[in-house]
Structures are given as structure tokens and as C-alpha cells.
Amino acid sequence: MSRYLLKFALCLLLAGFSAGAAAQVRAWLDRSSIRAGETATLNVEVVGRVGGAPDYAPLSANFELVGTSVDTRIEPGAQGMVARSRYSAVLRPLRSGRMSVPPLQVAGQRTAPVDLYVEPTPAAAPEEAVGASDVFIDAAPDDSSPYVQQAVGWVVRLYASTPVLGGKIDQPVPDGASLTKVGDDLQYERTANGQRYTVVERRFLLVPERSGPLTMPAAVFEGRVGTTLIEQLTGSGGDARRAVSRARTLQVRPVPADAPQPWLPLRSLTLSYRSTPQQLRVGNSASLTIEASVDGAGLAQMPELQLPPIDGVQVFADPVQADETFVGGRPRVKLTRKFSLVPSREGEVRLDGLRLDWWDVNARAARTATLPPLSWTVGQGIGGTQAAPTNPAVAAARGAGGKTEAGADPAPAAIDAAATGSGGAVHKSWAIAAVLFALLWLGTLVWALQLRAQPRLMAAAAPKAAAAATGAAPPASLALNLPALRELIDRGDFEHIASVLRGLAKPPAADDDELVERLADPAQRDAVQALRRARWGGGDGVDARNRLRAAFAQGPHWRQGAAQRPSPLPPLYPPGK
């Protein structure tokens, strides 16, 4: 009876720890701006807990729920293995304008609201849609007459009115320009010429290197589509499709003679102070944060954000924090940099405003973005380094609620209050946690000693006896969940599938070559080779999944005695020596 009571107590302790570890939840949209008639995908990620899907009922007021999906993985984390689930919901807005995706209830928490702007004008149908079949492809720039070294957004869209079972999109690189893929592919729905299409959007950053005509090669799609319900459900068979976009020619303009140097062609550039110190003291550090919002460039094209010299003040700059996005068919980036100001003398000091010269590609004129100058009266230093309080004007611009912007330093009084008000609670929490861990360790030790006395040979001999009777290899000690493996093969990405198959070996296979060598079934070895070809872009992904699904229906079959490889080195102590 005491053993059962001990187990029950351990279960209660473990349940208490699980309940105390709150799941991490976040929500985001794949696009922050869409056109009327298009869909957007809401992603909700839950880390640390496996549970039910979010409650999508609050979405019905402004959105039509087109479809949902879920992807769950078990990944290593700082505290051991962690469950990570991503719930995706395809939404079709019921109206245009600015709206907010409401908070959703999931894993005992609520997500933050997410903003979405729906342009009232539907997207114009591409020229390829006129007289097109069920699949066509379109490629277009955000600017057909850019300047040299201007960042041009190049977007390739594949339209399909029937499900695509497999294939690839190819956009050749033009001569006289660089072409770089940006982010992951987007998938949404759009209506063109009265027909609803599923659109796969791939985005590129095009940078012309010389002036004159620039011919962009046609984008090409080659793949298969499912025309029957059986093909769509099984993912096999299908009809071959090939679609080619129009080749386009861009007229690249040279750098204007009156353009500022260094040459920086943009659509817009704004500078702002995120936080400023109200006062400075000798030998004490204070923080100042600058933000630059750029439309029409990426991080690599932007000059470094650097403060002008300040007489009597040392300036230490943190690394630049960049948030790169792709909005309206072109790149945008928000740069944030924090500076630490350490005065070396008392008196008046002045910071001249930061100045960046750039070229407005819309107005075809030179522009200058500037920040206003700042000045302080440096006071006598006090012992230790403290953060200076923020400027009241900056604090007022942040909004109500007492929240501070990222990078702003709280006032010393707030720091002291937080330290004195929560110190006792923190120490008490650590003491309770230490006691619980000690009880858990002691209970586990007693439990293990009791289990050692119980006969376990019957449980270990049963699989071996079954293997001997059938002539098959004994099963691996790693528990295999066949339904989970089938689900992974059907929905998981190829890298994750290969990683799981390698981990099922005992000991785990170091690489794909070792995995193939240790598999006993030729069909499973062929399926793994097909998986490798699909992972590296030279094979058919649908065919690889079909092979894996058939070969591993009953789990992997391992070679006997293949767990240990003979060492290529001679023995340190040869026999008989």
C-alpha cells in the first residue's frame, strides 16, 4: 500500500510542476495587408503544452474560416524536450478597411490581437489569366523603371484552380542584376476573372547593377495537378502541367548627377527617437535609442546608424536590431539601435541631430532625413552606474498604461521599488521550489529501489521470444508510435522525417548513409534514398512520401548486429600479447 501512496504523491508533484509551467503562446498573420477577395493565414503557436486547438468562434464576426491545420513537433529545449504546436487558420475577411483579429483562447491563455488592413479594391487580374487554363504563372516588379542599385521587389505568383500535387517554380537570374529569394512562400486564395485560384507567392529582391534595358527571364512552373478526387486524396497520379510567365524588360536609370553620396535610392525614410535621457551625470551611463523606418531597401543596403561625436561624452553603440518585411510587393526594414552615453565632465553638452541623405525614387529628387539636436546639463556623478530617466515628451508619446518602449530604461525609483517589493516573494518561491525538488528526488530514489526488487526478466524476454519464433530482428528499445510516424510522413517536412528515422535506430544513426546501411528492408532503403533526393531538390516529393508511406507502414526493420561498426584502428592490446 505504501508503494501506491508514494506513486500517487509523485504524480501529484509532477502534475503541480506541469501546471506551473505556463505555455508560451503567440499569434501572427502571414501578411499584414491584403486586397479584397484574398485570404490571409493566422498562425497561433503554442510552446510547452499539447492541447486542443484555439477557439475560433470570435473570428466569425469579421472573417470566414476557410480551413484549419495543425503541425506539432517535439523539440529539445533548455528544460528538456518541449512540445511546439502551430495552428493555422485561413481567413477570408467579410469587409474591407482596417480590422483586428480578436484574441483567441488556447492552452489556458489568450493571444494578443493582430491588425490587418484589407484594401477595398480587388487585385487586378494578371494578363496571363486571359484565356488561361487551370494553372498559370505571373511575375512582375514593383517598379518597371528603377535606378541602378535600387532594391526592386520581384514577385512570382502561381495560380491554380485545381489542387497542385507536386512541382517546382524556377525564376532564372537575369544578366546584369542580382536576384535573392526573400522569406518563405505565401499561400492564399484570390479571385481572377470570376474564377477562384489558390495562389503560391514567391518573393525576390532584385538589384540592377548597371543602367539600360534589363531583361527578366520568364518564370516557369512544372508539376502535376489532381483532376479527380482520388488523385487529390492520395496525392498520386495527376496530370502534368507546365506554365510560363511573360518575359519582362525593365528600363534601369543611371545615378542622377545631382544625387547625394553615398547613393541611397528609397521610397521613404524617417528617423525618430525611441527614447532619450532626461539628464546626464558624470561617469554614469544613460541610454538613447534611434529608429529608422525605410521603404524600398533591405538591411544590407542601409548605411550604419551612428551618432555624431559629442564633446565630453563617450558613446557606446549596441548592435543594430533589424526587422525586415515585404509589404506591397517591395522590401521594407525597420532599424533600431541603442547607444549608451557616458559623460566625462560636468557642464553643457550637445548632440547634433543624425542626418541621412537619400534619393526619392518617386519624386526623383534628393531628400534628407534628420533628427532634432539634443542638449543636456551634465550633473555631478553619483556612486555606481544608473540608468537615466526618460524624457517626459518621449514617455508621453508611448501611450497610456505606464508601458515603456523597447530599449528605454526605467527610472531608478521604479527599479528600486521593483527590487524591494518583489524580493521577498522571489526568495520564497525559490525556497518552495527547492523543497519540492528535494521531495521529488527522494521519492524517485525510493521508487527506483522498490522496482529493482521486482522481477523484470519476463517483460524483457517477451519481445526476444517473439522475435526468435518469427526469425525477425528484435525490436529497437525506442518506443515506436506507428500512427504518429504515419502522420509525420503525410504532413511533416522532409528534414524532420529524416531526423526522426535516424533517431529510431538504436543507437541513433549519425547520418542518412548510416541509416540506409542499417535498414534491412530494400524497399525502406529505396524510400530513404527517394527522401534524400526530394530534400535536396532533385527528386519528386510526392513520390518520396508515397514510398515512405508504403515502406514504413509497419515501422523500420533493422539489420541484426548492425548497431556497432568494427573499428578501423588495430586493438590497443592484441590477443596473446
Coordinates of C-alpha atoms in Angstrom, one line a residue:
M1 CA 0.0 0.0 0.0
S2 CA 2.9 2.4 0.8
R3 CA 4.2 1.9 -2.7
Y4 CA 0.9 3.1 -4.2
L5 CA 0.7 6.0 -1.9
L6 CA 4.3 7.0 -2.9
K7 CA 3.4 6.8 -6.6
F8 CA 0.3 8.8 -6.1
A9 CA 2.3 11.5 -4.3
L10 CA 4.8 11.6 -7.1
C11 CA 2.1 12.0 -9.6
L12 CA 0.7 14.9 -7.7
L13 CA 4.1 16.6 -7.6
L14 CA 4.6 16.1 -11.3
A15 CA 1.1 17.5 -12.0
G16 CA 1.9 20.5 -9.9
F17 CA 5.1 21.2 -11.9
S18 CA 3.3 20.8 -15.2
A19 CA 0.5 23.1 -14.1
G20 CA 3.1 25.7 -13.0
A21 CA 4.9 25.7 -16.3
A22 CA 2.7 28.0 -18.4
A23 CA 2.7 27.5 -22.1
Q24 CA 4.1 30.2 -24.4
V25 CA 1.5 31.5 -26.9
R26 CA 1.9 33.9 -29.8
A27 CA -0.2 34.8 -32.9
W28 CA 0.7 36.4 -36.2
L29 CA -0.6 36.8 -39.7
D30 CA 1.4 35.8 -42.8
R31 CA 0.5 39.2 -44.3
S32 CA -0.5 42.5 -42.6
S33 CA -2.1 43.9 -45.8
I34 CA -4.3 42.1 -48.4
R35 CA -6.7 43.1 -51.1
A36 CA -10.5 42.4 -51.2
G37 CA -11.2 38.8 -52.3
E38 CA -7.9 37.4 -50.9
T39 CA -7.3 35.3 -47.8
A40 CA -4.8 35.6 -45.0
T41 CA -3.4 32.9 -42.8
L42 CA -3.5 33.3 -39.0
N43 CA -0.8 31.3 -37.2
V44 CA -1.0 30.5 -33.5
E45 CA 2.0 28.9 -31.9
V46 CA 1.9 27.1 -28.5
V47 CA 5.2 26.1 -26.9
G48 CA 5.3 23.9 -23.8
R49 CA 1.9 22.3 -23.9
V50 CA 0.0 19.9 -26.1
G51 CA -3.8 20.6 -26.1
G52 CA -6.8 21.4 -28.1
A53 CA -7.0 23.9 -31.0
P54 CA -7.8 27.5 -30.4
D55 CA -11.4 28.6 -30.1
Y56 CA -12.0 30.2 -33.5
A57 CA -15.6 31.4 -32.6
P58 CA -14.6 35.1 -32.1
L59 CA -13.4 35.2 -35.7
S60 CA -16.9 34.8 -37.2
A61 CA -17.8 38.5 -36.7
N62 CA -15.4 39.7 -39.4
F63 CA -14.0 36.6 -41.1
E64 CA -15.0 33.5 -42.9
L65 CA -12.9 30.5 -41.7
V66 CA -11.8 28.8 -44.9
G67 CA -9.7 26.0 -43.4
T68 CA -7.5 25.0 -40.5
S69 CA -4.4 22.8 -40.0
V70 CA -2.0 21.9 -37.2
D71 CA 1.6 20.9 -37.0
T72 CA 3.0 19.5 -33.7
R73 CA 6.6 18.7 -33.0
I74 CA 8.7 17.6 -30.0
E75 CA 11.9 19.5 -29.9
P76 CA 14.8 19.8 -27.5
G77 CA 14.7 22.8 -25.2
A78 CA 16.5 24.4 -22.3
Q79 CA 14.5 22.3 -19.8
G80 CA 14.4 19.1 -21.9
M81 CA 12.0 18.0 -24.7
V82 CA 9.4 20.7 -25.5
A83 CA 6.2 20.4 -27.5
R84 CA 5.7 23.0 -30.2
S85 CA 2.3 23.2 -31.9
R86 CA 1.4 25.6 -34.7
Y87 CA -2.3 26.1 -35.5
S88 CA -3.0 27.7 -38.9
A89 CA -6.4 29.2 -39.9
V90 CA -7.1 30.6 -43.4
L91 CA -9.3 33.6 -43.1
R92 CA -11.4 35.5 -45.7
P93 CA -12.4 39.0 -44.5
L94 CA -16.1 39.9 -44.7
R95 CA -15.4 43.6 -45.2
S96 CA -12.6 46.0 -46.2
G97 CA -10.7 48.6 -44.2
R98 CA -8.6 48.3 -41.0
M99 CA -9.7 45.5 -38.7
S100 CA -8.3 43.5 -35.9
V101 CA -8.1 39.7 -35.5
P102 CA -9.5 39.3 -31.9
P103 CA -7.7 37.4 -29.1
L104 CA -8.3 33.7 -29.1
Q105 CA -8.4 31.3 -26.2
V106 CA -5.8 28.4 -26.4
A107 CA -3.8 26.4 -23.8
G108 CA -5.4 28.3 -21.0
Q109 CA -4.2 31.7 -22.3
R110 CA -5.4 34.4 -24.8
T111 CA -3.4 35.5 -27.8
A112 CA -2.8 39.2 -28.5
P113 CA -4.9 40.9 -31.2
V114 CA -3.4 41.2 -34.6
D115 CA -4.0 44.1 -37.1
L116 CA -5.0 43.5 -40.7
Y117 CA -5.7 46.0 -43.5
V118 CA -7.9 45.0 -46.4
E119 CA -7.7 47.2 -49.4
P120 CA -11.2 47.7 -50.9
T121 CA -10.0 47.4 -54.5
P122 CA -9.6 43.8 -55.7
A123 CA -6.2 42.9 -57.2
A124 CA -6.2 43.3 -61.0
A125 CA -6.2 40.0 -62.9
P126 CA -2.8 39.4 -64.5
E127 CA -2.5 39.3 -68.3
E128 CA -1.7 35.6 -68.1
A129 CA -5.2 34.9 -66.7
V130 CA -6.9 35.8 -70.0
G131 CA -7.8 32.5 -71.7
A132 CA -5.6 30.6 -69.2
S133 CA -6.1 27.0 -68.2
D134 CA -6.4 25.8 -64.6
V135 CA -2.8 26.7 -63.9
F136 CA -0.8 29.8 -64.9
I137 CA 2.1 31.8 -63.5
D138 CA 2.7 35.5 -63.4
A139 CA 5.9 37.5 -62.5
A140 CA 6.1 41.3 -62.0
P141 CA 8.2 44.0 -60.4
D142 CA 7.1 46.8 -58.1
D143 CA 8.9 49.3 -60.3
S144 CA 9.5 48.8 -64.1
S145 CA 11.9 51.7 -64.4
P146 CA 14.2 51.6 -61.3
Y147 CA 17.5 53.2 -60.7
V148 CA 20.9 51.5 -60.6
Q149 CA 21.3 49.7 -57.2
Q150 CA 17.7 50.3 -56.3
A151 CA 16.0 47.5 -54.4
V152 CA 13.2 46.2 -56.6
G153 CA 10.6 43.8 -55.3
W154 CA 10.1 40.9 -57.8
V155 CA 7.1 38.7 -57.1
V156 CA 6.3 35.4 -58.8
R157 CA 2.7 34.1 -58.3
L158 CA 1.5 30.6 -59.3
Y159 CA -2.3 30.4 -59.8
A160 CA -4.1 27.1 -59.7
S161 CA -7.8 26.4 -59.7
T162 CA -7.2 22.7 -59.1
P163 CA -5.0 21.2 -56.3
V164 CA -1.3 21.0 -57.2
L165 CA 0.1 17.6 -56.2
G166 CA 3.8 18.5 -56.8
G167 CA 6.1 20.5 -58.8
K168 CA 8.6 23.4 -58.7
I169 CA 8.9 27.1 -59.6
D170 CA 12.0 28.3 -61.3
Q171 CA 12.9 32.0 -61.8
P172 CA 16.3 32.4 -63.6
V173 CA 18.7 35.1 -62.6
P174 CA 19.0 37.9 -65.2
D175 CA 22.3 39.2 -66.6
G176 CA 23.4 42.5 -65.0
A177 CA 21.5 42.2 -61.7
S178 CA 21.4 40.2 -58.5
L179 CA 18.3 38.2 -57.5
T180 CA 17.8 36.9 -53.9
K181 CA 14.8 35.0 -52.6
V182 CA 13.2 36.7 -49.6
G183 CA 11.4 34.8 -46.8
D184 CA 9.1 31.8 -47.2
D185 CA 6.5 31.2 -49.9
L186 CA 3.0 32.5 -49.1
Q187 CA -0.2 30.7 -50.0
Y188 CA -3.7 32.3 -50.2
E189 CA -6.8 32.5 -52.3
R190 CA -7.6 35.2 -54.9
T191 CA -10.4 35.7 -57.4
A192 CA -9.4 36.5 -61.0
N193 CA -11.8 36.8 -64.0
G194 CA -14.6 35.3 -61.8
Q195 CA -12.5 32.2 -61.0
R196 CA -11.2 31.4 -57.6
Y197 CA -7.5 30.4 -57.5
T198 CA -5.1 29.2 -54.9
V199 CA -2.0 31.4 -55.2
V200 CA 1.5 30.5 -54.2
E201 CA 3.6 33.7 -53.9
R202 CA 7.4 33.7 -54.0
R203 CA 9.2 37.0 -53.4
F204 CA 12.6 38.1 -54.6
L205 CA 14.9 41.1 -54.1
L206 CA 16.2 42.4 -57.5
V207 CA 19.1 44.8 -57.5
P208 CA 20.2 46.1 -61.0
E209 CA 23.9 46.6 -61.4
R210 CA 24.0 48.7 -64.5
S211 CA 21.8 51.1 -66.3
G212 CA 20.0 50.4 -69.6
P213 CA 17.5 47.6 -70.5
L214 CA 17.3 44.7 -68.1
T215 CA 15.5 41.6 -69.4
M216 CA 14.0 39.3 -66.8
P217 CA 13.7 35.7 -68.0
A218 CA 10.3 34.1 -67.8
A219 CA 9.4 32.2 -64.6
V220 CA 8.5 28.5 -65.2
F221 CA 6.3 26.1 -63.3
E222 CA 6.5 22.3 -63.9
G223 CA 4.4 19.9 -61.9
R224 CA 1.2 17.8 -61.6
V225 CA -2.4 18.7 -60.6
G226 CA -5.1 16.4 -59.3
T227 CA -8.1 16.4 -61.6
T228 CA -10.0 13.6 -59.8
L229 CA -11.0 13.2 -56.1
I230 CA -8.9 10.0 -55.8
E231 CA -5.8 11.9 -57.0
Q232 CA -6.4 14.7 -54.7
L233 CA -6.8 12.5 -51.6
T234 CA -3.9 10.1 -52.4
G235 CA -1.5 12.7 -53.8
S236 CA -0.5 10.2 -56.6
G237 CA -1.0 10.3 -60.3
G238 CA -2.4 13.5 -61.7
D239 CA -2.0 15.4 -65.0
A240 CA 1.3 17.1 -65.9
R241 CA 1.2 20.9 -66.1
R242 CA 3.7 23.5 -67.4
A243 CA 3.2 27.2 -67.1
V244 CA 5.5 30.0 -68.3
S245 CA 5.2 33.7 -67.5
R246 CA 5.9 36.6 -69.8
A247 CA 9.5 37.8 -70.1
R248 CA 9.7 41.5 -68.9
T249 CA 12.1 44.2 -69.7
L250 CA 13.0 46.9 -67.1
Q251 CA 14.5 50.2 -68.0
V252 CA 17.2 50.9 -65.4
R253 CA 18.0 54.6 -65.0
P254 CA 21.6 55.7 -64.1
V255 CA 22.5 57.6 -60.9
P256 CA 21.5 61.2 -61.3
A257 CA 24.3 63.8 -61.5
D258 CA 22.9 65.8 -58.5
A259 CA 22.3 62.7 -56.3
P260 CA 23.7 62.7 -52.8
Q261 CA 26.6 60.4 -52.0
P262 CA 26.6 57.7 -50.7
W263 CA 23.9 56.7 -53.2
L264 CA 20.8 55.6 -51.4
P265 CA 17.6 55.2 -53.6
L266 CA 14.5 54.7 -51.5
R267 CA 10.8 55.4 -51.5
S268 CA 10.7 56.8 -48.0
L269 CA 12.9 57.2 -44.9
T270 CA 12.0 58.5 -41.5
L271 CA 14.1 58.9 -38.4
S272 CA 12.9 59.1 -34.8
Y273 CA 14.0 58.9 -31.2
R274 CA 12.6 55.9 -29.4
S275 CA 14.0 57.0 -26.0
T276 CA 16.2 59.9 -24.8
P277 CA 17.7 60.5 -21.4
Q278 CA 16.3 63.5 -19.4
Q279 CA 19.6 64.2 -17.6
L280 CA 23.2 63.0 -17.6
R281 CA 25.7 62.5 -14.8
V282 CA 29.5 62.2 -14.9
G283 CA 30.6 58.6 -15.1
N284 CA 27.0 57.2 -15.2
S285 CA 25.5 55.6 -18.3
A286 CA 22.3 56.8 -19.9
S287 CA 20.5 55.2 -22.9
L288 CA 19.4 56.8 -26.2
T289 CA 17.6 54.8 -28.9
I290 CA 17.1 55.7 -32.5
E291 CA 14.8 54.1 -35.0
A292 CA 14.8 54.3 -38.9
S293 CA 11.8 53.2 -40.9
V294 CA 12.8 52.5 -44.6
D295 CA 10.6 51.7 -47.5
G296 CA 12.4 50.3 -50.6
A297 CA 15.5 48.7 -49.2
G298 CA 16.9 45.9 -47.1
L299 CA 19.3 45.9 -44.2
A300 CA 22.3 45.2 -46.5
Q301 CA 21.7 48.4 -48.4
M302 CA 21.3 50.8 -45.5
P303 CA 24.3 52.8 -44.1
E304 CA 25.2 52.3 -40.4
L305 CA 23.2 54.3 -37.9
Q306 CA 25.8 56.3 -36.0
L307 CA 25.6 59.3 -33.7
P308 CA 27.7 62.4 -34.4
P309 CA 30.5 63.0 -31.9
I310 CA 29.5 64.6 -28.6
D311 CA 32.2 66.7 -26.9
G312 CA 32.8 65.4 -23.4
V313 CA 30.6 62.3 -23.8
Q314 CA 31.7 58.8 -24.7
V315 CA 29.3 56.9 -26.9
F316 CA 29.0 53.1 -27.0
A317 CA 26.7 51.6 -29.6
D318 CA 24.8 48.3 -29.4
P319 CA 24.3 46.1 -32.5
V320 CA 21.6 47.2 -34.9
Q321 CA 18.3 45.4 -34.5
A322 CA 16.6 45.0 -37.9
D323 CA 13.0 43.9 -38.7
E324 CA 12.8 43.2 -42.4
T325 CA 9.4 42.7 -44.1
F326 CA 8.0 42.6 -47.6
V327 CA 4.9 44.8 -48.0
G328 CA 3.1 45.8 -51.1
G329 CA 5.5 43.8 -53.3
R330 CA 8.7 45.5 -52.1
P331 CA 11.1 45.3 -49.2
R332 CA 10.9 47.4 -46.0
V333 CA 13.1 47.4 -43.0
K334 CA 12.9 49.0 -39.5
L335 CA 16.3 49.6 -37.9
T336 CA 16.7 50.2 -34.1
R337 CA 19.9 51.0 -32.4
K338 CA 20.6 51.8 -28.7
F339 CA 23.5 54.0 -27.6
S340 CA 25.0 54.3 -24.1
L341 CA 26.1 57.9 -23.2
V342 CA 28.8 58.2 -20.5
P343 CA 29.8 61.9 -19.8
S344 CA 33.4 62.6 -18.7
R345 CA 32.9 66.1 -17.4
E346 CA 30.3 68.4 -16.0
G347 CA 28.7 71.3 -17.9
E348 CA 26.7 71.7 -21.1
V349 CA 26.8 69.1 -23.8
R350 CA 25.0 69.0 -27.2
L351 CA 24.2 66.2 -29.6
D352 CA 23.7 67.3 -33.2
G353 CA 20.9 65.5 -34.9
L354 CA 21.6 62.5 -37.0
R355 CA 21.4 63.2 -40.8
L356 CA 20.9 60.8 -43.7
D357 CA 20.8 61.9 -47.3
W358 CA 18.8 59.7 -49.7
W359 CA 17.2 59.8 -53.2
D360 CA 13.4 59.8 -53.5
V361 CA 12.7 57.4 -56.5
N362 CA 9.1 58.5 -56.7
A363 CA 9.7 62.3 -56.8
R364 CA 13.1 61.8 -58.5
A365 CA 14.6 64.3 -56.0
A366 CA 17.2 64.4 -53.3
R367 CA 15.9 64.2 -49.7
T368 CA 17.4 64.5 -46.2
A369 CA 16.1 62.8 -43.1
T370 CA 17.2 64.5 -39.9
L371 CA 16.7 64.2 -36.1
P372 CA 16.5 67.3 -33.9
P373 CA 19.5 68.2 -31.8
L374 CA 19.5 67.4 -28.1
S375 CA 21.3 69.1 -25.2
W376 CA 21.8 68.4 -21.5
T377 CA 23.5 69.9 -18.5
V378 CA 25.7 67.2 -17.1
G379 CA 25.5 67.0 -13.3
Q380 CA 27.9 65.7 -10.7
G381 CA 28.3 61.9 -10.8
I382 CA 27.0 59.7 -8.1
G383 CA 28.3 56.3 -7.0
G384 CA 27.7 53.4 -9.3
T385 CA 26.1 53.3 -12.8
Q386 CA 22.4 54.0 -13.1
A387 CA 20.0 54.4 -16.0
A388 CA 18.8 57.9 -16.6
P389 CA 15.1 58.6 -16.5
T390 CA 13.4 59.0 -19.9
N391 CA 12.4 62.3 -21.4
P392 CA 8.7 63.2 -20.4
A393 CA 7.9 64.0 -24.0
V394 CA 9.1 60.6 -25.2
A395 CA 7.2 58.9 -22.4
A396 CA 4.0 60.7 -23.3
A397 CA 4.3 59.6 -26.9
R398 CA 4.4 55.9 -25.8
G399 CA 0.8 55.9 -24.8
A400 CA -1.0 55.3 -21.6
G401 CA -0.7 52.4 -19.2
G402 CA 2.8 53.1 -17.9
K403 CA 4.4 50.8 -20.6
T404 CA 7.9 51.6 -21.9
E405 CA 9.2 51.2 -25.4
A406 CA 11.8 48.5 -26.2
G407 CA 15.2 49.9 -25.4
A408 CA 14.0 52.5 -22.9
D409 CA 15.5 52.5 -19.4
P410 CA 13.1 52.7 -16.4
A411 CA 13.6 55.3 -13.8
P412 CA 15.8 54.4 -10.8
A413 CA 12.8 54.8 -8.4
A414 CA 10.9 52.2 -10.4
I415 CA 13.9 49.9 -10.3
D416 CA 14.2 50.2 -6.5
A417 CA 10.5 49.7 -6.0
A418 CA 10.5 46.6 -8.0
A419 CA 13.5 45.2 -6.2
T420 CA 12.2 45.9 -2.7
G421 CA 8.6 44.9 -3.5
S422 CA 9.3 41.5 -5.1
G423 CA 12.5 40.4 -3.4
G424 CA 10.7 38.5 -0.6
A425 CA 8.3 36.8 -3.0
V426 CA 11.2 35.7 -5.2
H427 CA 13.2 34.1 -2.3
K428 CA 10.0 32.4 -1.0
S429 CA 9.3 30.9 -4.4
W430 CA 12.9 29.6 -4.7
A431 CA 12.6 28.0 -1.2
I432 CA 9.3 26.3 -2.1
A433 CA 10.8 25.1 -5.4
A434 CA 13.9 23.7 -3.6
V435 CA 11.8 21.7 -1.2
L436 CA 9.6 20.3 -3.9
F437 CA 12.6 19.2 -5.9
A438 CA 14.1 17.5 -2.9
L439 CA 10.9 15.6 -2.2
L440 CA 10.6 14.6 -5.8
W441 CA 14.2 13.3 -5.9
L442 CA 13.8 11.4 -2.6
G443 CA 10.5 9.8 -3.8
T444 CA 12.1 8.8 -7.1
L445 CA 15.0 7.2 -5.3
V446 CA 12.7 5.1 -3.1
W447 CA 10.6 4.1 -6.1
A448 CA 13.6 3.0 -8.0
L449 CA 14.9 0.9 -5.1
Q450 CA 11.5 -0.9 -4.9
L451 CA 11.4 -1.5 -8.6
R452 CA 14.8 -3.1 -8.6
A453 CA 13.4 -5.9 -6.4
Q454 CA 10.6 -6.7 -8.8
P455 CA 11.3 -9.4 -11.4
R456 CA 11.6 -7.8 -14.9
L457 CA 13.0 -10.6 -16.9
M458 CA 9.6 -11.7 -18.2
A459 CA 8.9 -8.3 -19.7
A460 CA 12.4 -8.2 -21.4
A461 CA 12.2 -11.8 -22.6
A462 CA 8.8 -11.5 -24.3
P463 CA 9.9 -9.5 -27.3
K464 CA 13.0 -11.6 -27.8
A465 CA 11.0 -14.8 -27.7
A466 CA 8.6 -13.4 -30.3
A467 CA 11.5 -12.4 -32.5
A468 CA 13.1 -15.8 -32.2
A469 CA 9.9 -17.5 -33.2
T470 CA 9.4 -15.4 -36.3
G471 CA 13.0 -15.1 -37.3
A472 CA 12.8 -11.3 -37.2
A473 CA 15.3 -8.9 -35.6
P474 CA 14.4 -7.9 -32.1
P475 CA 12.7 -4.5 -31.9
A476 CA 14.6 -1.4 -31.0
S477 CA 14.3 -0.3 -27.4
L478 CA 12.9 3.1 -28.5
A479 CA 9.2 3.0 -28.4
L480 CA 7.6 3.5 -31.9
N481 CA 4.3 5.1 -32.3
L482 CA 3.1 4.0 -35.8
P483 CA 0.2 6.4 -36.1
A484 CA 2.5 9.3 -35.2
L485 CA 5.0 8.1 -37.8
R486 CA 2.4 7.9 -40.5
E487 CA 1.1 11.4 -39.6
L488 CA 4.7 12.7 -39.8
I489 CA 5.3 11.1 -43.2
D490 CA 2.0 12.6 -44.5
R491 CA 2.4 16.1 -43.2
G492 CA 5.9 16.7 -41.9
D493 CA 8.8 18.4 -43.8
F494 CA 11.4 16.1 -45.3
E495 CA 14.2 17.2 -42.9
H496 CA 12.1 16.4 -39.9
I497 CA 11.1 13.0 -41.3
A498 CA 14.8 12.1 -41.9
S499 CA 15.7 13.2 -38.4
V500 CA 13.0 11.1 -36.8
L501 CA 14.0 8.0 -38.8
R502 CA 17.7 8.4 -37.8
G503 CA 16.6 8.7 -34.2
L504 CA 14.6 5.5 -34.3
A505 CA 17.8 3.5 -34.7
K506 CA 19.5 2.2 -31.6
P507 CA 21.9 3.8 -31.2
P508 CA 20.7 6.7 -33.4
A509 CA 22.2 6.9 -36.9
A510 CA 24.7 9.6 -37.4
D511 CA 23.6 10.5 -41.0
D512 CA 21.5 9.3 -43.9
D513 CA 24.2 7.0 -45.2
E514 CA 24.4 5.1 -41.9
L515 CA 20.5 5.0 -41.8
V516 CA 20.4 3.3 -45.2
E517 CA 23.2 0.9 -44.3
R518 CA 21.4 -0.2 -41.1
L519 CA 18.0 -0.8 -42.7
A520 CA 17.3 -4.4 -43.6
D521 CA 14.3 -3.9 -46.0
P522 CA 15.4 -2.9 -49.6
A523 CA 12.1 -1.0 -50.0
Q524 CA 12.9 1.1 -46.9
R525 CA 16.4 1.8 -48.2
D526 CA 15.0 2.9 -51.6
A527 CA 12.4 5.1 -49.8
V528 CA 15.1 6.8 -47.8
Q529 CA 17.1 7.5 -50.9
A530 CA 14.0 9.0 -52.5
L531 CA 13.6 11.1 -49.4
R532 CA 17.1 12.4 -49.8
R533 CA 16.6 13.3 -53.4
A534 CA 13.4 15.2 -52.5
R535 CA 15.2 17.1 -49.6
W536 CA 17.9 18.4 -51.9
G537 CA 15.6 19.5 -54.7
G538 CA 16.4 16.8 -57.3
G539 CA 13.5 14.4 -56.6
D540 CA 9.7 14.2 -56.5
G541 CA 8.4 15.0 -53.1
V542 CA 5.0 13.3 -53.7
D543 CA 6.7 10.1 -54.9
A544 CA 9.0 10.1 -51.9
R545 CA 6.1 10.4 -49.5
N546 CA 4.3 7.5 -51.2
R547 CA 7.4 5.3 -51.0
L548 CA 7.9 6.2 -47.3
R549 CA 4.2 5.6 -46.5
A550 CA 4.3 2.1 -48.1
A551 CA 7.8 1.0 -46.9
F552 CA 7.4 2.1 -43.2
A553 CA 3.7 1.1 -42.7
Q554 CA 4.9 -1.4 -40.0
G555 CA 7.9 0.6 -38.8
P556 CA 11.6 0.3 -39.7
H557 CA 13.3 -3.1 -40.0
W558 CA 16.9 -3.1 -38.8
R559 CA 19.8 -5.4 -39.7
Q560 CA 20.9 -7.7 -37.0
G561 CA 24.3 -6.8 -35.5
A562 CA 24.4 -3.5 -37.4
A563 CA 24.4 -1.3 -34.3
Q564 CA 28.1 -1.4 -33.9
R565 CA 30.7 -0.9 -36.7
P566 CA 34.1 -2.5 -36.5
S567 CA 36.8 0.0 -35.5
P568 CA 39.2 0.8 -38.4
L569 CA 42.1 1.0 -35.8
P570 CA 44.0 -2.0 -34.6
P571 CA 43.4 -3.1 -31.0
L572 CA 45.4 -1.4 -28.3
Y573 CA 46.2 -4.8 -26.7
P574 CA 46.2 -7.6 -29.3
P575 CA 45.2 -11.0 -28.1
G576 CA 48.0 -13.2 -26.9
K577 CA 50.4 -10.3 -26.3

